[in-house]
mmCIF file of C-alpha atoms in Angstrom:
data_model
loop_
_atom_site.group_PDB
_atom_site.id
_atom_site.type_symbol
_atom_site.label_atom_id
_atom_site.label_comp_id
_atom_site.label_asym_id
_atom_site.label_seq_id
_atom_site.Cartn_x
_atom_site.Cartn_y
_atom_site.Cartn_z
ATOM 1 C CA MET A 1 0.005 -0.012 -0.084
ATOM 2 C CA LYS A 2 1.272 3.475 -0.901
ATOM 3 C CA PRO A 3 2.356 5.751 1.883
ATOM 4 C CA PHE A 4 -0.280 8.270 1.006
ATOM 5 C CA ALA A 5 -3.087 5.626 1.261
ATOM 6 C CA LYS A 6 -1.634 4.363 4.617
ATOM 7 C CA GLY A 7 -1.484 8.008 5.990
ATOM 8 C CA PHE A 8 -5.090 8.631 4.813
ATOM 9 C CA LEU A 9 -6.326 5.484 6.413
ATOM 10 C CA LEU A 10 -4.652 6.317 9.697
ATOM 11 C CA VAL A 11 -5.821 9.836 9.735
ATOM 12 C CA SER A 12 -9.390 8.742 8.959
ATOM 13 C CA SER A 13 -9.352 6.053 11.677
ATOM 14 C CA ALA A 14 -8.100 8.616 14.156
ATOM 15 C CA ILE A 15 -10.930 10.980 13.287
ATOM 16 C CA ILE A 16 -13.521 8.331 13.510
ATOM 17 C CA LEU A 17 -12.168 7.093 16.854
ATOM 18 C CA LEU A 18 -12.048 10.679 18.170
ATOM 19 C CA ALA A 19 -15.582 11.372 17.067
ATOM 20 C CA THR A 20 -16.756 8.186 18.556
ATOM 21 C CA ALA A 21 -14.969 8.921 21.794
ATOM 22 C CA LEU A 22 -16.448 12.527 21.997
ATOM 23 C CA PHE A 23 -19.960 11.155 21.173
ATOM 24 C CA LEU A 24 -19.803 8.495 24.043
ATOM 25 C CA PHE A 25 -18.373 11.152 26.439
ATOM 26 C CA PHE A 26 -21.074 13.752 25.716
ATOM 27 C CA PHE A 27 -24.153 11.462 25.185
ATOM 28 C CA GLU A 28 -23.336 8.439 27.382
ATOM 29 C CA THR A 29 -21.785 9.997 30.477
ATOM 30 C CA THR A 30 -23.214 12.356 33.088
ATOM 31 C CA THR A 31 -20.032 14.457 33.206
ATOM 32 C CA GLY A 32 -19.994 14.924 29.382
ATOM 33 C CA PHE A 33 -23.690 15.674 29.090
ATOM 34 C CA LYS A 34 -23.522 18.379 31.832
ATOM 35 C CA LEU A 35 -20.458 20.011 30.183
ATOM 36 C CA MET A 36 -22.272 20.054 27.001
ATOM 37 C CA LEU A 37 -25.339 21.533 28.569
ATOM 38 C CA ARG A 38 -23.327 24.209 30.402
ATOM 39 C CA ALA A 39 -21.869 25.192 26.984
ATOM 40 C CA LEU A 40 -25.305 25.568 25.474
ATOM 41 C CA VAL A 41 -27.191 27.219 28.327
ATOM 42 C CA PRO A 42 -25.779 30.345 30.242
ATOM 43 C CA ALA A 43 -25.116 29.504 33.882
ATOM 44 C CA LYS A 44 -27.342 32.542 34.961
ATOM 45 C CA GLN A 45 -30.260 30.764 33.449
ATOM 46 C CA LEU A 46 -29.384 27.213 34.622
ATOM 47 C CA PRO A 47 -27.504 27.655 37.837
ATOM 48 C CA GLU A 48 -28.100 23.953 38.963
ATOM 49 C CA PHE A 49 -28.368 20.755 37.089
ATOM 50 C CA SER A 50 -27.669 17.112 37.689
ATOM 51 C CA VAL A 51 -28.624 13.756 36.148
ATOM 52 C CA GLU A 52 -28.170 10.240 37.389
ATOM 53 C CA LYS A 53 -27.783 8.426 34.099
ATOM 54 C CA VAL A 54 -27.690 9.256 30.304
ATOM 55 C CA ARG A 55 -28.393 6.676 27.613
ATOM 56 C CA THR A 56 -28.423 7.355 23.787
ATOM 57 C CA LEU A 57 -29.069 5.560 20.558
ATOM 58 C CA PRO A 58 -27.835 7.779 17.804
ATOM 59 C CA LEU A 59 -30.709 9.256 15.547
ATOM 60 C CA ARG A 60 -33.211 7.282 17.558
ATOM 61 C CA TRP A 61 -33.692 8.331 21.138
ATOM 62 C CA MET A 62 -32.125 9.688 24.248
ATOM 63 C CA GLU A 63 -33.091 9.021 27.929
ATOM 64 C CA LEU A 64 -32.127 10.916 31.151
ATOM 65 C CA THR A 65 -32.656 9.226 34.538
ATOM 66 C CA SER A 66 -33.476 11.433 37.523
ATOM 67 C CA PRO A 67 -32.675 14.810 36.017
ATOM 68 C CA ARG A 68 -32.713 17.781 38.524
ATOM 69 C CA ALA A 69 -32.389 21.470 37.646
ATOM 70 C CA VAL A 70 -32.914 24.933 38.820
ATOM 71 C CA VAL A 71 -34.010 27.392 36.095
ATOM 72 C CA LEU A 72 -34.144 31.183 36.239
ATOM 73 C CA LEU A 73 -36.797 32.780 33.997
ATOM 74 C CA ASP A 74 -36.858 36.602 34.032
ATOM 75 C CA GLY A 75 -35.234 36.465 37.508
ATOM 76 C CA ASN A 76 -37.791 33.963 38.968
ATOM 77 C CA LYS A 77 -36.438 30.723 40.384
ATOM 78 C CA THR A 78 -38.082 27.425 39.087
ATOM 79 C CA GLU A 79 -37.153 24.092 40.530
ATOM 80 C CA ILE A 80 -37.599 21.100 38.246
ATOM 81 C CA THR A 81 -37.215 17.293 38.911
ATOM 82 C CA ALA A 82 -38.355 14.146 37.253
ATOM 83 C CA ASP A 83 -37.837 10.522 37.378
ATOM 84 C CA GLY A 84 -37.043 10.275 33.665
ATOM 85 C CA ALA A 85 -37.045 12.352 30.497
ATOM 86 C CA GLY A 86 -35.949 12.028 26.931
ATOM 87 C CA PHE A 87 -36.911 12.123 23.348
ATOM 88 C CA GLN A 88 -37.443 9.823 20.435
ATOM 89 C CA MET A 89 -37.054 10.545 16.767
ATOM 90 C CA HIS A 90 -39.584 9.809 14.016
ATOM 91 C CA PRO A 91 -39.318 6.015 13.191
ATOM 92 C CA SER A 92 -38.889 6.812 9.325
ATOM 93 C CA ASN A 93 -37.565 10.291 9.203
ATOM 94 C CA PRO A 94 -34.763 11.140 11.660
ATOM 95 C CA PHE A 95 -34.659 14.774 10.344
ATOM 96 C CA LYS A 96 -38.135 15.491 11.556
ATOM 97 C CA ALA A 97 -38.628 17.097 14.964
ATOM 98 C CA PRO A 98 -38.529 14.609 17.940
ATOM 99 C CA ILE A 99 -41.166 13.718 20.333
ATOM 100 C CA PHE A 100 -40.316 14.517 24.020
ATOM 101 C CA TRP A 101 -41.617 12.836 27.114
ATOM 102 C CA VAL A 102 -41.268 13.183 30.804
ATOM 103 C CA GLU A 103 -42.161 10.857 33.793
ATOM 104 C CA ASN A 104 -43.133 12.152 37.259
ATOM 105 C CA LEU A 105 -42.363 15.703 36.496
ATOM 106 C CA ASN A 106 -42.332 18.075 39.526
ATOM 107 C CA ILE A 107 -42.054 21.950 39.007
ATOM 108 C CA LYS A 108 -41.962 24.517 41.835
ATOM 109 C CA SER A 109 -41.852 28.300 41.348
ATOM 110 C CA ARG A 110 -43.099 31.379 43.214
ATOM 111 C CA ALA A 111 -46.601 31.379 41.579
ATOM 112 C CA ILE A 112 -47.179 27.646 40.690
ATOM 113 C CA SER A 113 -46.329 24.188 41.776
ATOM 114 C CA ILE A 114 -46.894 20.939 39.786
ATOM 115 C CA SER A 115 -46.326 17.431 41.040
ATOM 116 C CA GLY A 116 -46.619 13.916 39.500
ATOM 117 C CA ALA A 117 -46.972 15.056 35.938
ATOM 118 C CA GLU A 118 -46.342 13.011 32.849
ATOM 119 C CA PHE A 119 -46.502 14.189 29.244
ATOM 120 C CA LYS A 120 -45.691 13.292 25.664
ATOM 121 C CA ILE A 121 -45.316 16.242 23.355
ATOM 122 C CA GLY A 122 -44.035 17.119 19.885
ATOM 123 C CA PHE A 123 -43.309 20.555 18.167
ATOM 124 C CA GLU A 124 -45.684 19.874 15.405
ATOM 125 C CA PRO A 125 -49.463 19.293 15.430
ATOM 126 C CA ALA A 126 -50.580 15.721 15.359
ATOM 127 C CA GLN A 127 -46.991 14.538 15.751
ATOM 128 C CA ALA A 128 -47.335 12.978 19.183
ATOM 129 C CA VAL A 129 -51.168 12.608 19.180
ATOM 130 C CA PRO A 130 -53.750 13.079 16.348
ATOM 131 C CA ALA A 131 -55.708 15.828 18.216
ATOM 132 C CA GLY A 132 -52.795 18.133 19.055
ATOM 133 C CA PHE A 133 -49.266 18.526 20.112
ATOM 134 C CA GLY A 134 -49.373 15.872 22.952
ATOM 135 C CA LEU A 135 -50.971 14.334 26.043
ATOM 136 C CA ILE A 136 -50.489 15.387 29.786
ATOM 137 C CA SER A 137 -51.481 14.252 33.121
ATOM 138 C CA ILE A 138 -50.890 15.910 36.416
ATOM 139 C CA GLY A 139 -51.341 14.568 39.883
ATOM 140 C CA ASN A 140 -51.545 18.000 41.672
ATOM 141 C CA LEU A 141 -51.313 21.651 40.470
ATOM 142 C CA LYS A 142 -51.297 24.554 42.849
ATOM 143 C CA ALA A 143 -51.350 28.223 41.717
ATOM 144 C CA GLN A 144 -50.889 31.400 43.642
ATOM 145 C CA SER A 145 -50.906 29.413 46.991
ATOM 146 C CA LYS A 146 -54.677 28.882 47.005
ATOM 147 C CA TYR A 147 -55.867 27.311 43.750
ATOM 148 C CA ALA A 148 -55.507 23.592 43.924
ATOM 149 C CA LEU A 149 -56.292 21.179 41.065
ATOM 150 C CA ARG A 150 -55.631 17.408 40.923
ATOM 151 C CA ASP A 151 -56.052 14.427 38.743
ATOM 152 C CA ILE A 152 -55.760 16.522 35.584
ATOM 153 C CA ARG A 153 -55.934 14.759 32.127
ATOM 154 C CA GLY A 154 -55.743 16.774 28.988
ATOM 155 C CA ILE A 155 -54.613 17.258 25.402
ATOM 156 C CA ILE A 156 -51.997 19.902 24.627
ATOM 157 C CA THR A 157 -53.324 21.975 21.729
ATOM 158 C CA SER A 158 -50.654 24.769 21.946
ATOM 159 C CA ILE A 159 -47.176 25.136 23.277
ATOM 160 C CA ASP A 160 -46.705 28.885 23.252
ATOM 161 C CA PRO A 161 -48.635 29.681 25.361
ATOM 162 C CA ILE A 162 -49.328 26.244 26.947
ATOM 163 C CA VAL A 163 -53.025 25.295 26.247
ATOM 164 C CA LEU A 164 -54.814 22.211 27.478
ATOM 165 C CA LYS A 165 -58.086 21.644 25.704
ATOM 166 C CA PRO A 166 -60.130 19.562 26.501
ATOM 167 C CA VAL A 167 -59.035 18.886 30.066
ATOM 168 C CA GLU A 168 -60.655 17.160 32.914
ATOM 169 C CA GLY A 169 -59.851 17.090 36.667
ATOM 170 C CA LYS A 170 -60.888 17.786 40.220
ATOM 171 C CA PHE A 171 -61.262 21.262 41.751
ATOM 172 C CA LEU A 172 -62.913 22.225 45.132
ATOM 173 C CA ASP A 173 -63.812 18.600 45.664
ATOM 174 C CA GLY A 174 -65.816 18.762 42.345
ATOM 175 C CA ALA A 175 -65.233 17.645 38.829
ATOM 176 C CA PHE A 176 -64.459 20.162 36.015
ATOM 177 C CA LYS A 177 -64.156 20.195 32.370
ATOM 178 C CA ALA A 178 -62.181 23.129 30.999
ATOM 179 C CA GLU A 179 -59.605 24.908 28.912
ATOM 180 C CA ILE A 180 -56.399 25.745 30.795
ATOM 181 C CA THR A 181 -53.800 28.310 29.575
ATOM 182 C CA TYR A 182 -50.507 28.973 31.141
ATOM 183 C CA HIS A 183 -47.996 31.752 30.134
ATOM 184 C CA PRO A 184 -44.587 30.610 31.615
ATOM 185 C CA LYS A 185 -42.856 34.050 31.346
ATOM 186 C CA GLU A 186 -45.665 35.833 33.081
ATOM 187 C CA GLU A 187 -46.471 32.923 35.409
ATOM 188 C CA ASN A 188 -50.128 33.367 34.495
ATOM 189 C CA LEU A 189 -52.584 30.605 34.717
ATOM 190 C CA VAL A 190 -56.236 30.932 33.331
ATOM 191 C CA VAL A 191 -58.821 28.327 33.701
ATOM 192 C CA LYS A 192 -62.158 28.460 31.812
ATOM 193 C CA GLY A 193 -64.700 25.822 32.084
ATOM 194 C CA VAL A 194 -67.573 24.080 33.981
ATOM 195 C CA LEU A 195 -67.412 22.958 37.546
ATOM 196 C CA THR A 196 -69.876 20.480 38.922
ATOM 197 C CA ASP A 197 -70.818 19.126 42.325
ATOM 198 C CA ALA A 198 -68.198 21.443 44.079
ATOM 199 C CA ASP A 199 -68.008 21.879 47.785
ATOM 200 C CA MET A 200 -69.100 25.444 49.024
ATOM 201 C CA ALA A 201 -67.009 25.028 52.123
ATOM 202 C CA GLU A 202 -63.924 24.653 49.866
ATOM 203 C CA PHE A 203 -65.108 27.471 47.776
ATOM 204 C CA GLY A 204 -65.424 29.754 50.751
ATOM 205 C CA LYS A 205 -61.727 29.360 51.475
ATOM 206 C CA ILE A 206 -60.741 31.157 48.381
ATOM 207 C CA ALA A 207 -63.766 33.371 47.486
ATOM 208 C CA GLY A 208 -63.664 35.835 50.392
ATOM 209 C CA ASP A 209 -65.402 36.624 53.763
ATOM 210 C CA GLN A 210 -68.849 36.656 52.216
ATOM 211 C CA PHE A 211 -68.611 32.992 51.545
ATOM 212 C CA LYS A 212 -66.656 31.796 54.562
ATOM 213 C CA ASN A 213 -69.614 29.969 56.174
ATOM 214 C CA SER A 214 -70.910 28.464 52.991
ATOM 215 C CA LYS A 215 -72.141 24.925 52.893
ATOM 216 C CA GLY A 216 -73.475 22.382 50.482
ATOM 217 C CA ARG A 217 -72.661 21.552 46.808
ATOM 218 C CA PHE A 218 -73.017 23.795 43.673
ATOM 219 C CA GLN A 219 -72.660 23.868 39.926
ATOM 220 C CA THR A 220 -71.365 26.625 37.887
#
C-alpha cells in the first residue's frame, strides 16, 4: 500500500475514533452531558443541573434518568425534577422534529407548583397525538398558593402559550371540564370551564369573607 493511502487510512481512523469517543463522552456519561449543557445554556439561566444516568441511541432516542435542575426565568427561580425524561425521533424520518416525554415531573416556582406530571409532546401538530401536540396528566397543580387542582388529564393543543383543551380534573372537591392556558414568562394561569358538584365550604376558603360560612354543593 502506498504511503499516502496508509496515511489517509490512519488519519481517517483517528478522526472516527475521536468522534466516537467524543460522542460517547457527551451523550453516554453524566459528566460529558452536563459539560455540553453548560456550554449551550448560560449559567445564569441554569445555575443547577444534575442527572443520574444518560443513555443514547444515535438518531433514535435519548433518555435521562432522574434529572434535576434550577432554572431562572426573568429572575424567577423554578425548581424542576423528574424520574425520567428524553426524546425519540420519528421512526422513518430522523430529520423530523423529535417527540419529547417526561415521567413524574415536579415543578415549583413562586406562583405555581406541579407534582406527579407526565407528558408526551411534539413540536408539530398531530406529531405525538392526532388531536394536538401531545398528552399530559398532572397529579396536583397549585397556583398562587390557594388554587389547587388534581387528577388532571388533557390534550396539549398549543405550546406557546401552553394550552390544554379539553382537560378534565378535580377542583374544590368537584369535577371540572375546562380549557387551561399557562403563560410561563408571566407565570399566569387561566382556567375556563364548567365545575360540577363542588364543595361550597372549599369555595369559601378562596372566595372571600362573604362565603366563609358556605355549605353544600354547587354547579357553575
